[in-house]
PDB file of C-alpha atoms in Angstrom:
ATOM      1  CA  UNK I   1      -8.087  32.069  37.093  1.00  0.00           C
ATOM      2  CA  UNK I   2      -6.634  34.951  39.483  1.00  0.00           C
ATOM      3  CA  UNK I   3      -5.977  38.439  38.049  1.00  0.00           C
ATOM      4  CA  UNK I   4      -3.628  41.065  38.792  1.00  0.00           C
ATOM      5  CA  UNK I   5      -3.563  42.198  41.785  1.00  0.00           C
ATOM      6  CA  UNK I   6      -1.339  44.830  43.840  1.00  0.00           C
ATOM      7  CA  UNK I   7      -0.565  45.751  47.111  1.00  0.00           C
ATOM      8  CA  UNK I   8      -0.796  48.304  49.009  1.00  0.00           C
ATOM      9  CA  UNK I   9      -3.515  50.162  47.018  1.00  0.00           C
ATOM     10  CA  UNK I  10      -2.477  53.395  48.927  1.00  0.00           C
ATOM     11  CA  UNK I  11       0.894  54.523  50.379  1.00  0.00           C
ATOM     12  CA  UNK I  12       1.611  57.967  51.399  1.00  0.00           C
ATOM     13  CA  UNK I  13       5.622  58.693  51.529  1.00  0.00           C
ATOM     14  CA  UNK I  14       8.105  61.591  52.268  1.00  0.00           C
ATOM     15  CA  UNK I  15      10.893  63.165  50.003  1.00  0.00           C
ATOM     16  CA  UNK I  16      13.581  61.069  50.484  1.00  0.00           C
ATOM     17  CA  UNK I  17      11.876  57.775  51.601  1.00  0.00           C
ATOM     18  CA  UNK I  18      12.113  54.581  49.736  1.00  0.00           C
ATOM     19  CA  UNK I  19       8.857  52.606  48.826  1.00  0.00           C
ATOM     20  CA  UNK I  20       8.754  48.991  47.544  1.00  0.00           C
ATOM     21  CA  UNK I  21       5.452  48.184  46.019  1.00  0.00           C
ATOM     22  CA  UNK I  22       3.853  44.868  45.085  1.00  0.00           C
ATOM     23  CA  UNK I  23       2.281  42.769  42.048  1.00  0.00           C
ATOM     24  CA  UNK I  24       0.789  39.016  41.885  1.00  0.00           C
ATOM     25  CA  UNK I  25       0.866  38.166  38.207  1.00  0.00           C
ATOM     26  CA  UNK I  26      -2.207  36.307  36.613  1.00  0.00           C
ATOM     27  CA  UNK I  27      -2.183  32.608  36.414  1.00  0.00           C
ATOM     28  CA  UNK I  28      -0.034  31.252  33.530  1.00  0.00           C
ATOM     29  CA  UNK I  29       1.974  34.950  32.734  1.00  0.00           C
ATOM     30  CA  UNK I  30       5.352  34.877  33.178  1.00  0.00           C
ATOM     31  CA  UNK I  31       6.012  38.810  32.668  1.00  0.00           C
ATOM     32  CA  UNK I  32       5.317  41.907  34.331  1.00  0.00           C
ATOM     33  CA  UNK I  33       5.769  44.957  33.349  1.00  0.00           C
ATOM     34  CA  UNK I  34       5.273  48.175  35.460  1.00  0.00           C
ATOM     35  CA  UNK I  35       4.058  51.540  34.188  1.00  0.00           C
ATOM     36  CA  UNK I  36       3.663  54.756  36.027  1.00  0.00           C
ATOM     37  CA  UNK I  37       0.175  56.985  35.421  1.00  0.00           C
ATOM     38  CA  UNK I  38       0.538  60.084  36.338  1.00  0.00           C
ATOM     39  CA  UNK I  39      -2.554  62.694  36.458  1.00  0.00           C
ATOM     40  CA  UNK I  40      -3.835  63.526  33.467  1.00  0.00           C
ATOM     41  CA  UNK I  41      -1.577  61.642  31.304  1.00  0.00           C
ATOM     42  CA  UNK I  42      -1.650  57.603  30.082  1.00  0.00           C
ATOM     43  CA  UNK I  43       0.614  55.311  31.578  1.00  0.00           C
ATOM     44  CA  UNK I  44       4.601  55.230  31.165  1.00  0.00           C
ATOM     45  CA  UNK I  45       6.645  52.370  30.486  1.00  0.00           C
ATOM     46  CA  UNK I  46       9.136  51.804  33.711  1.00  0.00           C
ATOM     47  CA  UNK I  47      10.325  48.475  32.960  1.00  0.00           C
ATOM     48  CA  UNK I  48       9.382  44.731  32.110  1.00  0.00           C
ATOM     49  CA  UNK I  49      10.523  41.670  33.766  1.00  0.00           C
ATOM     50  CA  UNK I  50      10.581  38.378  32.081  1.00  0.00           C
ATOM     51  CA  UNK I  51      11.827  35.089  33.649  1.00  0.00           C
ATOM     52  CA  UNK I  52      13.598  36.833  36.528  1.00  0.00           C
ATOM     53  CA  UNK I  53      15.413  39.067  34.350  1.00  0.00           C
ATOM     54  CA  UNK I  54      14.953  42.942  33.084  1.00  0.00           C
ATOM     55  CA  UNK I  55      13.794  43.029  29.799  1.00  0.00           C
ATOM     56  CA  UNK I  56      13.672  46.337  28.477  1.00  0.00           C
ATOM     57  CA  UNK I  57      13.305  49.929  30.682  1.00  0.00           C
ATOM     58  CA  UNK I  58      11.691  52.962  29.796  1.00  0.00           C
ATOM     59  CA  UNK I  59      13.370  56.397  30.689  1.00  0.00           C
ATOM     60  CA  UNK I  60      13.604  56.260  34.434  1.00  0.00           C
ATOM     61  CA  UNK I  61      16.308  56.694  36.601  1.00  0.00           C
ATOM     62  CA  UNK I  62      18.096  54.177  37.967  1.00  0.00           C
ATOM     63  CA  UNK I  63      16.643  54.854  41.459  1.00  0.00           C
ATOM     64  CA  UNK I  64      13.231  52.774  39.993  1.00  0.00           C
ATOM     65  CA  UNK I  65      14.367  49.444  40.592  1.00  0.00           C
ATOM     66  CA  UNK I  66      12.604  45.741  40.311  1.00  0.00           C
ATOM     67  CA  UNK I  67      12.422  42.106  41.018  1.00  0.00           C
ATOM     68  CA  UNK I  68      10.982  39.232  39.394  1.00  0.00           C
ATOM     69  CA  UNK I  69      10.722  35.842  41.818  1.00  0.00           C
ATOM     70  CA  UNK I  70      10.428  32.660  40.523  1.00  0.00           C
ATOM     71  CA  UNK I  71       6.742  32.383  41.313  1.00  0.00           C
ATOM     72  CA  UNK I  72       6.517  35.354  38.260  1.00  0.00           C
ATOM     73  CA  UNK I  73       5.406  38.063  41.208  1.00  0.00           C
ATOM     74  CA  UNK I  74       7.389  41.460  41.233  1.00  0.00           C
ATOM     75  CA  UNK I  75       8.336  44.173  43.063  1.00  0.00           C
ATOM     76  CA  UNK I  76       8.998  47.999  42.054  1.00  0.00           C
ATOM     77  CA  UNK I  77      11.431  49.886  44.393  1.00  0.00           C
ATOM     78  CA  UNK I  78      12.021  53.669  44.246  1.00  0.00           C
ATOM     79  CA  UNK I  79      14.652  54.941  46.780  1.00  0.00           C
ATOM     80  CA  UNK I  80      15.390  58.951  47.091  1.00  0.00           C
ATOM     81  CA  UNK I  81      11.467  59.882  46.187  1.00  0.00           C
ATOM     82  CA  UNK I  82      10.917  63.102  45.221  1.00  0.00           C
ATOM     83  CA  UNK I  83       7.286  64.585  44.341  1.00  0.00           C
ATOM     84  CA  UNK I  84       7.056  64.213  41.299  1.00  0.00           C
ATOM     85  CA  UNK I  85       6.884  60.167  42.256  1.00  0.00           C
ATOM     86  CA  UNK I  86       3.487  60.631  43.923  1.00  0.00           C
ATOM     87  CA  UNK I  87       1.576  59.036  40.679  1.00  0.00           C
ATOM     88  CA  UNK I  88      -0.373  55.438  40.156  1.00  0.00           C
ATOM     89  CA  UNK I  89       1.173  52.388  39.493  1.00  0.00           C
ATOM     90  CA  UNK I  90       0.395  50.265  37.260  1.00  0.00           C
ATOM     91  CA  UNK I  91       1.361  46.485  37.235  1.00  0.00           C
ATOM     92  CA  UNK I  92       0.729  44.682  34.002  1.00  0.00           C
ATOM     93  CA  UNK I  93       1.075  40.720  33.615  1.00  0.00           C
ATOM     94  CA  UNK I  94       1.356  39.020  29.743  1.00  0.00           C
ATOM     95  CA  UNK I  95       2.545  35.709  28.410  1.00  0.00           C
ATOM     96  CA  UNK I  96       5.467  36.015  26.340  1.00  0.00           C
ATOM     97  CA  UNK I  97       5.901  33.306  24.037  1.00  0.00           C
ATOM     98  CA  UNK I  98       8.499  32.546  20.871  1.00  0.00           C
ATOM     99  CA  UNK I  99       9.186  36.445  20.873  1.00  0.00           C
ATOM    100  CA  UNK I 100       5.938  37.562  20.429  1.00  0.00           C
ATOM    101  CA  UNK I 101       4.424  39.816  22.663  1.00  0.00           C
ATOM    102  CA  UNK I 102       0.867  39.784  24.215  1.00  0.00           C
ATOM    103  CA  UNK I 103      -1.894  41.376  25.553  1.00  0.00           C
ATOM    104  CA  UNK I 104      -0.913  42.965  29.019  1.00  0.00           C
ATOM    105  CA  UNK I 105      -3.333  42.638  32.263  1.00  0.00           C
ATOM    106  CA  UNK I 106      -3.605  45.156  34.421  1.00  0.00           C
ATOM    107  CA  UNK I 107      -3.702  45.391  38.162  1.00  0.00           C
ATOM    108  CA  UNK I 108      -5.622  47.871  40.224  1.00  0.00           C
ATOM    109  CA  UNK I 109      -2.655  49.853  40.733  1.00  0.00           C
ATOM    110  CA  UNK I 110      -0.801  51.601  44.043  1.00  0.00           C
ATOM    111  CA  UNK I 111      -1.412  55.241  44.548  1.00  0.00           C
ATOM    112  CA  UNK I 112       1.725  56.462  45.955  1.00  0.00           C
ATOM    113  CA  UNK I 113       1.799  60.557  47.388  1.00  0.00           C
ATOM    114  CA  UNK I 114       5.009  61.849  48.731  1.00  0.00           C
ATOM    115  CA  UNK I 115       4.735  64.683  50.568  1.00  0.00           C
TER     116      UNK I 115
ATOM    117  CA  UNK X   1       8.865  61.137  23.307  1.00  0.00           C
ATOM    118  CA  UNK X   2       4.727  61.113  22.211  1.00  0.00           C
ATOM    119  CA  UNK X   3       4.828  58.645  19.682  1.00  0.00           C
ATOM    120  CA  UNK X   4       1.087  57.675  20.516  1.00  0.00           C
ATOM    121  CA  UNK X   5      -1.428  60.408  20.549  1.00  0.00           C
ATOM    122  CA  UNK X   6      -5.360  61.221  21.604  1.00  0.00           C
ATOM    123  CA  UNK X   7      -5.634  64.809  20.874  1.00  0.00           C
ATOM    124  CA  UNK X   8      -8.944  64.509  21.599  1.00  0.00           C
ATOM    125  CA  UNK X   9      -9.788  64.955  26.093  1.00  0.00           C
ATOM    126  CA  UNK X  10     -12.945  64.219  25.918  1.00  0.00           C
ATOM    127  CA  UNK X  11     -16.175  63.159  24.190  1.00  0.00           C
ATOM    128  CA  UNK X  12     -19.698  63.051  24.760  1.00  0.00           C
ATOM    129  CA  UNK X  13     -22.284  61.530  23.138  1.00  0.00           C
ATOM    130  CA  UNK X  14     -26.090  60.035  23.447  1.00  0.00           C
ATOM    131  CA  UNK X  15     -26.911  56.294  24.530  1.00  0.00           C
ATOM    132  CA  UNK X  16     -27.723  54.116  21.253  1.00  0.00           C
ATOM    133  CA  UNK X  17     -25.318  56.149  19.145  1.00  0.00           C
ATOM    134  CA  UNK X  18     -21.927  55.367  17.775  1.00  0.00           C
ATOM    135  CA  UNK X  19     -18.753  56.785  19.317  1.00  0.00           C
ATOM    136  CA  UNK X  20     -16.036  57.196  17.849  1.00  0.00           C
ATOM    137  CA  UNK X  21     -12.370  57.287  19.651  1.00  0.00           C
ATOM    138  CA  UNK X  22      -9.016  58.806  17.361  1.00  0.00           C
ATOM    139  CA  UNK X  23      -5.855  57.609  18.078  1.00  0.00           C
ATOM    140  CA  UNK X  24      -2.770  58.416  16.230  1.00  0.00           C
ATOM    141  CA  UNK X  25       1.162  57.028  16.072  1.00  0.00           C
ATOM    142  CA  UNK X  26       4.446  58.612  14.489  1.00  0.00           C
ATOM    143  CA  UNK X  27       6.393  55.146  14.866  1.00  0.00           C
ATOM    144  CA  UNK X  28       6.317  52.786  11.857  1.00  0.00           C
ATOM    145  CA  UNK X  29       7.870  50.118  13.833  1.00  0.00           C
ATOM    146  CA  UNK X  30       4.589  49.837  15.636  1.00  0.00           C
ATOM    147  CA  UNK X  31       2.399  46.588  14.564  1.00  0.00           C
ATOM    148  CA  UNK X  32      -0.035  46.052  17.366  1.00  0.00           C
ATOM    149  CA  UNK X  33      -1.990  48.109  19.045  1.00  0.00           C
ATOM    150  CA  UNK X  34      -4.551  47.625  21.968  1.00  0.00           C
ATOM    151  CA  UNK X  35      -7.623  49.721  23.309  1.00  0.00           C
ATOM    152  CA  UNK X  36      -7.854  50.062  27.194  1.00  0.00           C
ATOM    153  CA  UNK X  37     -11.008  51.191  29.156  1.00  0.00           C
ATOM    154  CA  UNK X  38     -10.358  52.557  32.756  1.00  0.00           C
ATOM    155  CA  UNK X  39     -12.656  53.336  35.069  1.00  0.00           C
ATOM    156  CA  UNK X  40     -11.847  55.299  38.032  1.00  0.00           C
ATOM    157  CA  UNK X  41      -9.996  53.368  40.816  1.00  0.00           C
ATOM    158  CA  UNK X  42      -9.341  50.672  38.849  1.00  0.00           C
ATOM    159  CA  UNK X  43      -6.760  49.570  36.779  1.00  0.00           C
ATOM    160  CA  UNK X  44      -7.055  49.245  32.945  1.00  0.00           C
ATOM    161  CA  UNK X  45      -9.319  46.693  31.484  1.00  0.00           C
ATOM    162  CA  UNK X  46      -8.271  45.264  28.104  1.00  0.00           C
ATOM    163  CA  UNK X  47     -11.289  46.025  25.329  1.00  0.00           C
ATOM    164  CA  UNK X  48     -10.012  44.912  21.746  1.00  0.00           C
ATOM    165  CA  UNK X  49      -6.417  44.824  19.630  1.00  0.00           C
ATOM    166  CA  UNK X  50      -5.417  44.462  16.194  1.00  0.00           C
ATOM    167  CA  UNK X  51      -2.368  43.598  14.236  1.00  0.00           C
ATOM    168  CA  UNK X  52      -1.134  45.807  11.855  1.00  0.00           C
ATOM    169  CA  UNK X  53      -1.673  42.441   9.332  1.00  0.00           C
ATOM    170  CA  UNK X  54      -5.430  43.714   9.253  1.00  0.00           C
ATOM    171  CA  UNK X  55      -6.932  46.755   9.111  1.00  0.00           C
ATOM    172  CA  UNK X  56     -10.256  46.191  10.776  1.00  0.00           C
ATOM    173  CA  UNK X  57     -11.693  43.692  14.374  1.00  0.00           C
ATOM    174  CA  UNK X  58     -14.358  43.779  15.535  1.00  0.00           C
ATOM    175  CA  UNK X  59     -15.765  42.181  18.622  1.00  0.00           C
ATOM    176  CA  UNK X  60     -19.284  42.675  19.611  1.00  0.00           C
ATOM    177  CA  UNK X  61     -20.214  46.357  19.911  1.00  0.00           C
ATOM    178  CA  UNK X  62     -16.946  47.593  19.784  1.00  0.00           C
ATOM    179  CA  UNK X  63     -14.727  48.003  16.257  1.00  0.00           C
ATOM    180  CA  UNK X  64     -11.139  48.966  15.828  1.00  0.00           C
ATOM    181  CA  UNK X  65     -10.158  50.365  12.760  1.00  0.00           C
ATOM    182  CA  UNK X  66      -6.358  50.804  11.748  1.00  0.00           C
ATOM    183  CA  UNK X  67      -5.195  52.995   8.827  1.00  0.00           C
ATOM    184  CA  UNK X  68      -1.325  52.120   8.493  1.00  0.00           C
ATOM    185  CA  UNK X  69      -0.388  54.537   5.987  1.00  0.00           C
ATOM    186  CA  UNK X  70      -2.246  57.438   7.950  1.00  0.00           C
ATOM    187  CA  UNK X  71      -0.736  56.164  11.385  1.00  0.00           C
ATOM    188  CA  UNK X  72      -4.079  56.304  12.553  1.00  0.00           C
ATOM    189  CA  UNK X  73      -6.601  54.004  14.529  1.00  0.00           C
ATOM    190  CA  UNK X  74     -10.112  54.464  15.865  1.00  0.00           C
ATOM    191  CA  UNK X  75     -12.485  52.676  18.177  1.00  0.00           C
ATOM    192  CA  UNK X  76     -15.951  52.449  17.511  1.00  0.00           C
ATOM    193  CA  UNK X  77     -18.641  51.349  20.048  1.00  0.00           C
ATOM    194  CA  UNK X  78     -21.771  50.962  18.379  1.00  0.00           C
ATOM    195  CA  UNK X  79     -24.528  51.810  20.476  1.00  0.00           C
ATOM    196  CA  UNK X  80     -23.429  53.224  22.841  1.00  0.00           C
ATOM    197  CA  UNK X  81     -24.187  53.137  26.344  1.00  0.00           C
ATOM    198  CA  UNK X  82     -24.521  54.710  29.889  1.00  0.00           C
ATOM    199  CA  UNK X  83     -22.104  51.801  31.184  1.00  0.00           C
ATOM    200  CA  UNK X  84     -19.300  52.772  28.644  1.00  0.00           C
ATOM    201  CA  UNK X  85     -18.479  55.957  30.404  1.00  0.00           C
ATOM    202  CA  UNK X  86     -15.123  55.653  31.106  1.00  0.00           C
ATOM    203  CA  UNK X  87     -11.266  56.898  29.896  1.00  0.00           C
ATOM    204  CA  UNK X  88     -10.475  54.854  27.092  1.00  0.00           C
ATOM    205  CA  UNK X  89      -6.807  54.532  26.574  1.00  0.00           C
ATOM    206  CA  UNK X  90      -4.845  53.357  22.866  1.00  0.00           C
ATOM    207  CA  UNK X  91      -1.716  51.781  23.162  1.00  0.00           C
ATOM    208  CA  UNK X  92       1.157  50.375  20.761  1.00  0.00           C
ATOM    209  CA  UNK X  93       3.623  48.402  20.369  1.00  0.00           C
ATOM    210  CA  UNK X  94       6.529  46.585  17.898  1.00  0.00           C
ATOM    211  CA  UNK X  95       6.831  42.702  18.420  1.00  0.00           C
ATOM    212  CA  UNK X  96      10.319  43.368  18.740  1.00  0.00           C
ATOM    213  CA  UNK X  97       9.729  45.701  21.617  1.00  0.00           C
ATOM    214  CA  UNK X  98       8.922  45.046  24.998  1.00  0.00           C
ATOM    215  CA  UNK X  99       6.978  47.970  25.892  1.00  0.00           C
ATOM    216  CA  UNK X 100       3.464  49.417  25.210  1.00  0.00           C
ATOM    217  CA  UNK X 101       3.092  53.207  24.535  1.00  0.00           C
ATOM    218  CA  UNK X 102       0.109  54.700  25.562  1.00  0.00           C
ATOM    219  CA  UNK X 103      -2.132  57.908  24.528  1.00  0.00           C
ATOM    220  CA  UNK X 104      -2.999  60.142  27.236  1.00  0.00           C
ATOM    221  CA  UNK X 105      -6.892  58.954  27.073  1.00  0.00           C
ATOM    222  CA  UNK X 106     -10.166  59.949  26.112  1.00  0.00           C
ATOM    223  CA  UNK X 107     -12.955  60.415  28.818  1.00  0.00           C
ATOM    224  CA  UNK X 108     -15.770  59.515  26.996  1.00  0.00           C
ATOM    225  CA  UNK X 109     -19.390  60.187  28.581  1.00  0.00           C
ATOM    226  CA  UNK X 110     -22.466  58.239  27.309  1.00  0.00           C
ATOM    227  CA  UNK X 111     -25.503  60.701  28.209  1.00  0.00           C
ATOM    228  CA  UNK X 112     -29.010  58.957  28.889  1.00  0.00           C
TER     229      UNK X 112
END
């Protein structure tokens, strides 16, 4: 069974820049969610993706984007970054099932500076 | 919006005895809630959840307790040891919801 795993696990950006960054789900999840862990502080909801489609978002702008592909991988775009971007990612994978929700997986995580 | 909280940074504490993690929540809508350990450069690692249908799991060394009408949930790792060093993270959610809320950690350091 494969875990989570993201890519790059670095990326250093400039104000302004756009960044898409990368996540593998684990075998047999078919949602992702992506969180944002900045220092100090526990990780913040961005969004979820389930089947493809958005399923909830936490309170980020609009200029945090995603993609789900059929394969159940997923992207997180950010156009316009500003500093207060430079944080780690987190991707998370689960199995959603009948409406219930389960355990999320994490990934390594991207550690994104803009400068 | 904090509606998950670990108010305390840090804790120390010697190998073989019991830790003890706090976490509380102001939402009532929340019914599960997980316990992440992170160690650095590396994502979370899932340690041990409960439903809000029980008020106590336990899974080798480690214990969560949940206290529903005190919005309040604890971790215990009993004995401790040098290897559980690490940030340990408490997170909720509502089986309606789709998202997880997370505490801001606890860096807990097991002394030899």
């Amino acid at each position: 069974e494969t875990g989570v795993t993201q890519s790059p696990t670095h990326l250093i950006k400039t104000r302004g820049q756009q960044v898409t960054l990368r996540c593998s789900s684990q075998s047999g999840h078919n949602t992702v969610s992506w969180y944002q862990q900045a220092l100090g502080q526990g990780p913040q909801f961005i969004f979820q993706y389930y089947r493809e489609e958005e399923n909830g978002r936490g309170n980020f702008p609009p200029r945090f984007s995603g993609l789900q592909f059929p394969n159940y991988s997923s992207e997180l775009n950010v156009n316009a970054l500003e500093l207060d971007d430079s944080a780690l990612y987190l991707c998370a994978s689960s199995s959603r099932t009948s409406g219930n929700q389960d355990t999320q997986y994490f990934g390594p995580g991207t550690r994104l500076t803009v400068l | 919006d904090q509606q998950v909280k670990q108010n305390s940074p840090s804790l120390s504490v010697q190998e073989g005895r019991i830790s003890i993690l706090n976490c509380d929540y102001t939402n009532s809508m929340f019914d599960y809630f997980l316990w992440y350990k992170k160690y650095p450069a590396e994502g979370p690692t899932f340690l041990i959840s409960i439903s809000s249908i029980k008020d106590k799991n336990e899974d080798g060394r480690f214990t969560v307790f949940l206290n529903k009408s005190a919005k309040h949930l604890s971790l215990h790792i009993v004995p401790s040891q040098p290897g559980d060093s690490a940030v340990y993270f408490c997170a909720a959610s509502a089986y309606d919801f789709n998202k997880f809320y997370f505490g801001s950690g606890t860096k807990l350091n097991v002394k030899p």
